[in-house]
Coordinates of C-alpha atoms (C1' of nucleotides) in Angstrom, one line a residue:
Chain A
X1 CA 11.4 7.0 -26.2
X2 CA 14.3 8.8 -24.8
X3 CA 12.5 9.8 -22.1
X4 CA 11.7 6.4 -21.0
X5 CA 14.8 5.5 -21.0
X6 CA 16.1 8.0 -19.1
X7 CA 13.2 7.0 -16.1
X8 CA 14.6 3.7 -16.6
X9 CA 18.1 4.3 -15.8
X10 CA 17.1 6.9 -12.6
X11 CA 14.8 4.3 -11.4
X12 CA 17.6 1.8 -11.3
X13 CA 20.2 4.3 -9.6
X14 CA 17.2 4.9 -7.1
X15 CA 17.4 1.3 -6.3
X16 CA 20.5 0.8 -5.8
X17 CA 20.7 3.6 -2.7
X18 CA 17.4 2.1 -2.1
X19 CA 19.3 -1.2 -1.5
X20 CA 22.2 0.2 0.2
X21 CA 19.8 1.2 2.6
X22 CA 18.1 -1.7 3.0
X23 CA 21.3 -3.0 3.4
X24 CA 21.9 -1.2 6.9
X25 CA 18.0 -1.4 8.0
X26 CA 18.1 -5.4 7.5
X27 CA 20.6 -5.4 10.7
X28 CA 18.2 -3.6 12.6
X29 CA 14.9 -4.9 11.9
X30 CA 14.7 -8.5 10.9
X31 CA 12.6 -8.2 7.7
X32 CA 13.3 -11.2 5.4
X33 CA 14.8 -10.8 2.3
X34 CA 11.9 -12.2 0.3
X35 CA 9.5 -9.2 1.9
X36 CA 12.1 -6.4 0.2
X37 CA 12.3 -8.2 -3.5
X38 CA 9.2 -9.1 -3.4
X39 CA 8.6 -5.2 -3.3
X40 CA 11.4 -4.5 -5.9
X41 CA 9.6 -7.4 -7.8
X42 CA 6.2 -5.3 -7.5
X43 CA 7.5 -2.2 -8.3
X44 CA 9.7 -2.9 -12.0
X45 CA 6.0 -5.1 -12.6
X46 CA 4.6 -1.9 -12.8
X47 CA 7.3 -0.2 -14.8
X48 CA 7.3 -2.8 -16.8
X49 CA 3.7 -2.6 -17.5
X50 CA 3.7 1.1 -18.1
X51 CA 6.8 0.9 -20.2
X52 CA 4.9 -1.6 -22.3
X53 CA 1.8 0.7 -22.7
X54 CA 4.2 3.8 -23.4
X55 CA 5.6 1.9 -26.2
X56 CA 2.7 0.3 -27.8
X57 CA 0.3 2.8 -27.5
X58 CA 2.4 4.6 -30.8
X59 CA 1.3 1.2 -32.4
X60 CA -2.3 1.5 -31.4
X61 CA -2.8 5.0 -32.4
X62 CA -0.4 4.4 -35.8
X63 CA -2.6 1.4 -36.4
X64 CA -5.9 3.4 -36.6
X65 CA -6.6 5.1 -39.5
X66 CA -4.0 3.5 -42.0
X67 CA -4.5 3.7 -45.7
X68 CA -2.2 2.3 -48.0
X69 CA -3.1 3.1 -51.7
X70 CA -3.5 -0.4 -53.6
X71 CA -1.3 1.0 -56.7
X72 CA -1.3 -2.6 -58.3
X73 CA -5.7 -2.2 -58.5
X74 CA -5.3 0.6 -59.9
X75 CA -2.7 -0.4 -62.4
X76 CA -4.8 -3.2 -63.4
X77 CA -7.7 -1.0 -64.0
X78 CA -6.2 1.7 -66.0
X79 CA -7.0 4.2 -63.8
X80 CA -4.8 7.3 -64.4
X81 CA -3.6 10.2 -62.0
X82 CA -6.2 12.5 -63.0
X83 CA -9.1 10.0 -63.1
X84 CA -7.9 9.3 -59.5
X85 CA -7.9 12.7 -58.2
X86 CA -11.9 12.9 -59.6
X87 CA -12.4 9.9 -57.9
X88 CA -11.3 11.2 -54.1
X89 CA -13.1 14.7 -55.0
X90 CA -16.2 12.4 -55.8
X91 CA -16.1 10.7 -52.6
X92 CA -15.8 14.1 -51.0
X93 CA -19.7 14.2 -51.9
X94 CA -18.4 17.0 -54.6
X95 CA -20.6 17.7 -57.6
X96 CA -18.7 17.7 -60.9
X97 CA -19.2 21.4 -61.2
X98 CA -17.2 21.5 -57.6
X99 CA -14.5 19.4 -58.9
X100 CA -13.9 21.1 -62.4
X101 CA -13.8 24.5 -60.0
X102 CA -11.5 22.7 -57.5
X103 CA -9.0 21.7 -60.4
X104 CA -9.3 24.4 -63.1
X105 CA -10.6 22.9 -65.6
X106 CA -13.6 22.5 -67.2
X107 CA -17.3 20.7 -66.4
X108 CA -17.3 18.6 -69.5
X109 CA -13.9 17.0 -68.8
X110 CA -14.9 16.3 -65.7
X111 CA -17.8 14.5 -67.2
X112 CA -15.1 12.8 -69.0
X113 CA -13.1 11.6 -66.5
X114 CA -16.1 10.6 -64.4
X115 CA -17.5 8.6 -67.2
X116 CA -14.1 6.4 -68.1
X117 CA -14.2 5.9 -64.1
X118 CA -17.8 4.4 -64.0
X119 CA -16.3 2.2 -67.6
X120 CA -13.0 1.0 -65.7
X121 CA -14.8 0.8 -62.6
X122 CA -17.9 -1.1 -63.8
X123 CA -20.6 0.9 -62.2
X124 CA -22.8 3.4 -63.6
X125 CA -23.2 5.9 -60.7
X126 CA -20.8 7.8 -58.4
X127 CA -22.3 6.0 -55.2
X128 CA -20.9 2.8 -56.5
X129 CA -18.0 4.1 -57.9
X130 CA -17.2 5.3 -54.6
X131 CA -17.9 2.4 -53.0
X132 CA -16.3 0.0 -55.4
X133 CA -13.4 2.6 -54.6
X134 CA -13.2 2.0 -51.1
X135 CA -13.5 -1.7 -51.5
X136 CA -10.5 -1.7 -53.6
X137 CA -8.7 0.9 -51.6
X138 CA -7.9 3.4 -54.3
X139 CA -9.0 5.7 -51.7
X140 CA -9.2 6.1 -48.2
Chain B
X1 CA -6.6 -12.3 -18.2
X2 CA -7.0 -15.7 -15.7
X3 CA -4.3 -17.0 -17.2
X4 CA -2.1 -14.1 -16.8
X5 CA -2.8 -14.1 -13.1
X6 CA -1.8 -17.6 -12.6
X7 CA 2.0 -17.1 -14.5
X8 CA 2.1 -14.1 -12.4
X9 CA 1.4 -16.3 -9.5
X10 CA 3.7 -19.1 -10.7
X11 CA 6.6 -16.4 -11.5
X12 CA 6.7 -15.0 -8.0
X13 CA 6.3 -18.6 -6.5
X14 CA 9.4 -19.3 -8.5
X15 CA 11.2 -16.4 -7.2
X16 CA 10.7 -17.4 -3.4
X17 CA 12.6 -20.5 -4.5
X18 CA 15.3 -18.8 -6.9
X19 CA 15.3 -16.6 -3.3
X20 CA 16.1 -18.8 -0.7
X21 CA 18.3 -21.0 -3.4
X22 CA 20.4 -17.5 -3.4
X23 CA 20.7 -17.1 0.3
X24 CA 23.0 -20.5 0.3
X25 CA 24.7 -19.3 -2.7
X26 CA 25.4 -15.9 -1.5
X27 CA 27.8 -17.1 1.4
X28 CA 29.6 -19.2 -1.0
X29 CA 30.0 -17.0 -4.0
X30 CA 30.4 -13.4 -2.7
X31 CA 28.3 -11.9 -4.7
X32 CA 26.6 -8.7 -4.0
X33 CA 22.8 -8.6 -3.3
X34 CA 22.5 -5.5 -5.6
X35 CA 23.4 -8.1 -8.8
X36 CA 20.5 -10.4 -7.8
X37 CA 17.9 -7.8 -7.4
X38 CA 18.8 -6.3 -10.2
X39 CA 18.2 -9.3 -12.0
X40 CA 15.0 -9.4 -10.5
X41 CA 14.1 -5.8 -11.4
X42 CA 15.0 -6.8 -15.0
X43 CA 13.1 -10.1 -15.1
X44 CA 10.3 -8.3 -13.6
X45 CA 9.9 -5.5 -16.2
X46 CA 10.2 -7.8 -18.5
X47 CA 7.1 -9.7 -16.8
X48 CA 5.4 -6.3 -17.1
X49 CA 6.0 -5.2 -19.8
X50 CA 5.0 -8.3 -21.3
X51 CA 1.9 -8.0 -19.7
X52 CA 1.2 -4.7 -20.4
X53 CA 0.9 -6.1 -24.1
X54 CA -0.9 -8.7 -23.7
X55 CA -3.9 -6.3 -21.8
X56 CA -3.8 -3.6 -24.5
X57 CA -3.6 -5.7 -27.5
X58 CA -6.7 -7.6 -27.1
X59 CA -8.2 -3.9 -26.8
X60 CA -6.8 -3.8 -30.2
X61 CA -8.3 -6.4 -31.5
X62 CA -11.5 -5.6 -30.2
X63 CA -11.8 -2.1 -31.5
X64 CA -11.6 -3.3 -35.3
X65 CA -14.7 -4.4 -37.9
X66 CA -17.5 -3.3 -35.2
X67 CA -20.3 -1.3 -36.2
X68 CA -22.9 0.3 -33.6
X69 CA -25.5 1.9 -34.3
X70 CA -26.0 5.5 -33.3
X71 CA -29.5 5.7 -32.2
X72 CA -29.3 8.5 -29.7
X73 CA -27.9 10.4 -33.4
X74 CA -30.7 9.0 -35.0
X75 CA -33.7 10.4 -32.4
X76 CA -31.5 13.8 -32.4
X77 CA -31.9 14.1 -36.1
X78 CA -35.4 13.0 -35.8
X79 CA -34.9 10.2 -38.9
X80 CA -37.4 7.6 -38.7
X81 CA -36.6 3.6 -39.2
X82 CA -38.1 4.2 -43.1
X83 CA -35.9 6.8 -43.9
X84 CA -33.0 5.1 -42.2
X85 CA -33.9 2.0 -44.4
X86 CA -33.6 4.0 -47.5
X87 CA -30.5 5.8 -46.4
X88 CA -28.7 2.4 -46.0
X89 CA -30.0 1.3 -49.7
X90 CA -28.8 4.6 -50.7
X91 CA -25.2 3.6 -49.0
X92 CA -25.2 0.9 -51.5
X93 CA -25.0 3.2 -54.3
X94 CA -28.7 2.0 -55.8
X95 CA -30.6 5.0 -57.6
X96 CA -34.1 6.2 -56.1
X97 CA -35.8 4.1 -58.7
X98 CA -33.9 1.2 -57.6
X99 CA -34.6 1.6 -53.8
X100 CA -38.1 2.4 -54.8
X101 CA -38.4 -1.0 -56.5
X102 CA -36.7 -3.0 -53.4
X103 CA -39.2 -1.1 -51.2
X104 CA -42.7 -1.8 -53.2
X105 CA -43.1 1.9 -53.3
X106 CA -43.2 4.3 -55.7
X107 CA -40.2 6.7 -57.0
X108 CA -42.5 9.3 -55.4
X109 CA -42.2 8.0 -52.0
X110 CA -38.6 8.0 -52.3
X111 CA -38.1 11.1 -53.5
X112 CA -39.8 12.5 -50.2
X113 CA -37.6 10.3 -48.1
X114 CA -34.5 11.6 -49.4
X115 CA -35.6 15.3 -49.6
X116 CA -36.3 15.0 -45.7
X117 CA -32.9 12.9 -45.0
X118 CA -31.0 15.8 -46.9
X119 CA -32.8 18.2 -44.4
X120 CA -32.3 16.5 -41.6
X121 CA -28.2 14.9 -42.3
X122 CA -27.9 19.0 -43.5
X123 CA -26.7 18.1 -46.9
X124 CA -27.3 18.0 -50.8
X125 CA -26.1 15.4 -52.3
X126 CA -26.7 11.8 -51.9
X127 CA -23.1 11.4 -51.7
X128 CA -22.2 13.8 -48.9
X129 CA -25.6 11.9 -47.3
X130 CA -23.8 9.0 -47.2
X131 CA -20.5 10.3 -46.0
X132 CA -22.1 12.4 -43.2
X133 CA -23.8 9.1 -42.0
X134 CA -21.2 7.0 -41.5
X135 CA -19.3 9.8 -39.4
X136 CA -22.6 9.9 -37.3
X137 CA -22.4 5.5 -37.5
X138 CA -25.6 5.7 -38.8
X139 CA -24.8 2.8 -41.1
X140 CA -21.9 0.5 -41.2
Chain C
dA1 C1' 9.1 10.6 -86.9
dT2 C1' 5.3 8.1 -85.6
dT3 C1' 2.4 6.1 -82.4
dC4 C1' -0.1 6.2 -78.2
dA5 C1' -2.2 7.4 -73.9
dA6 C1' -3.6 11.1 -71.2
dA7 C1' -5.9 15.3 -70.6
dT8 C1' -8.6 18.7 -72.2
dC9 C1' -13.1 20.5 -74.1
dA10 C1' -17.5 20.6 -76.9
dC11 C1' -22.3 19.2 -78.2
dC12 C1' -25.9 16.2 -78.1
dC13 C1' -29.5 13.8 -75.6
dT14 C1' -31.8 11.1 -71.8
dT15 C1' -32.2 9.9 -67.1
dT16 C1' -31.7 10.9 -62.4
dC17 C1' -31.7 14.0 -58.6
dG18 C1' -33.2 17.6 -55.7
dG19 C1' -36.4 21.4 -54.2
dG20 C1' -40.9 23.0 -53.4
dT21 C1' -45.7 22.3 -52.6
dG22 C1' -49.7 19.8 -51.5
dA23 C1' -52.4 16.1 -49.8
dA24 C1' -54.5 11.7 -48.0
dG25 C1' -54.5 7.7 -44.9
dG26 C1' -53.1 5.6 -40.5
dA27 C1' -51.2 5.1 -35.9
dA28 C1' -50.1 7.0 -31.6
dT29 C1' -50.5 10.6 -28.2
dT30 C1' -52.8 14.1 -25.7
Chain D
dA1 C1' -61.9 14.7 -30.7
dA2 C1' -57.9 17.0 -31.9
dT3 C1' -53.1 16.8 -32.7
dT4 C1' -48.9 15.2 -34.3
dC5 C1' -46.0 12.1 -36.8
dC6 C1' -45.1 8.7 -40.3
dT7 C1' -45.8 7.0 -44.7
dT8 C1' -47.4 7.3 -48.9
dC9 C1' -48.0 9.5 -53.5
dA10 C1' -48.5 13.4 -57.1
dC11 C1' -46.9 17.2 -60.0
dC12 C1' -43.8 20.7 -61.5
dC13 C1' -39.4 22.5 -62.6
dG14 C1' -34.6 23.2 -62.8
dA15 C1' -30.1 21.3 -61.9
dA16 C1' -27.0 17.5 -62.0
dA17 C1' -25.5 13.3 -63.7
dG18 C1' -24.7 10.0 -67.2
dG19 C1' -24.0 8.1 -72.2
dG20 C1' -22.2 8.8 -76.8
dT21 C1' -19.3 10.8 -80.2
dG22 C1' -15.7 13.5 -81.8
dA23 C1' -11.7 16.8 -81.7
dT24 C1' -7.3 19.0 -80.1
dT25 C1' -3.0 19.2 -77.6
dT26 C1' 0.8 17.4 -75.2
dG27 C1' 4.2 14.4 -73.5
dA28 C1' 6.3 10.0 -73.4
dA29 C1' 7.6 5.8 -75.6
dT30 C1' 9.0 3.2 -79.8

DNA sequence: ATTCAAATCACCCTTTCGGGTGAAGGAATT
DNA sequence: AATTCCTTCACCCGAAAGGGTGATTTGAAT
């Protein structure tokens, strides 16, 4: 960003010795006027145009692989922090001995957790409560 | 993109005009040149930089909600149009009894065409399966 | 202080999954 | 004719998943 604008402002300097000279070299040879902005015209098109890109291409890439976390579904659903956390390990393709390793505790809670999801989710397999996650975008 | 062209046309038509408009006024105001090409060079990045946008951002646009199959993926992992049929029904989170029933075939059958789809997507689990294929955009 | 939800774990039982092996029929290729 | 691949199905076995019930602890809210 700073950068840019830094080009910016050394491209106009440039052009205004550009246009000094000019100045002196219309005397000589009779070019018209039109003929020397038309180039100037051409030349801050194409800054312009790669300004643009410099600047939106942030956007583009930002505007890729965005998750935001629908709180109020999950809210509504009764879904708590921990049931959560099962529920991105589960889309992971982890087995619910994995997750109870990956958060201490142990395989029947898992089990548990797992089972209230499939209740507050209203599926009875961890395919579809993935799915039925995604769709809902309690995970990414 | 015609359309663009055109006002691109239209613009620099317009500037001939604003031109040769300038030439009379520049003898009666004594104004220096360098203040209408800069307002040129301004109007101009402007001109690009709104064009830059409006290239790139149907590019946007375009690269949302499309799915393509991956069928050079597909003949490199050797899965056949069955298997891929009952890796998309497992996508949809239905159990091998399910997908058997959908199919007319027996749980059997299934069982095979899962076993060999682990093999060949080099998983375990019907939920890393299904993760693993839609990195490889083997289903949508 | 009592109530309540969350988190933890246990035990039971049934169903589903996944791995391994084998095999038969059919279509396409060589 | 022989080979190869796909599809289909069977059986066995162990592991994983899912359903149900009940219990303890802890922290937060009333």
């Amino acid at each position: 960003m700073k950068r840019t604008v830094i080009l910016y402002g050394l491209a106009l300097a440039g052009l205004v010795f550009l246009l000094k000279y000019l100045e002196y070299r219309l005397i000589v040879h009779d070019l018209s006027i039109e003929f020397y902005v038309g180039l100037v015209a051409l030349f801050f098109t194409g800054l312009g145009i790669w300004a643009g890109l410099k600047l939106t291409r942030k956007q583009v890439v930002m505007g890729g692989p965005e998750f935001i976390l629908n709180e109020s579904e999950l809210q509504r659903l009764g879904i708590s922090k921990r049931e959560h956390e099962v529920l991105e390990l589960m889309a992971k393709g982890l087995s619910n001995q994995e997750i109870a390793d990956k958060l201490f505790v142990s395989l029947n809670t898992i089990k548990t957790h797992s089972s209230n999801l499939f209740l507050k989710l209203e599926v009875s397999r961890r395919t579809q409560a993935v799915q039925r996650a995604k769709e809902l975008r309690l995970i990414p």
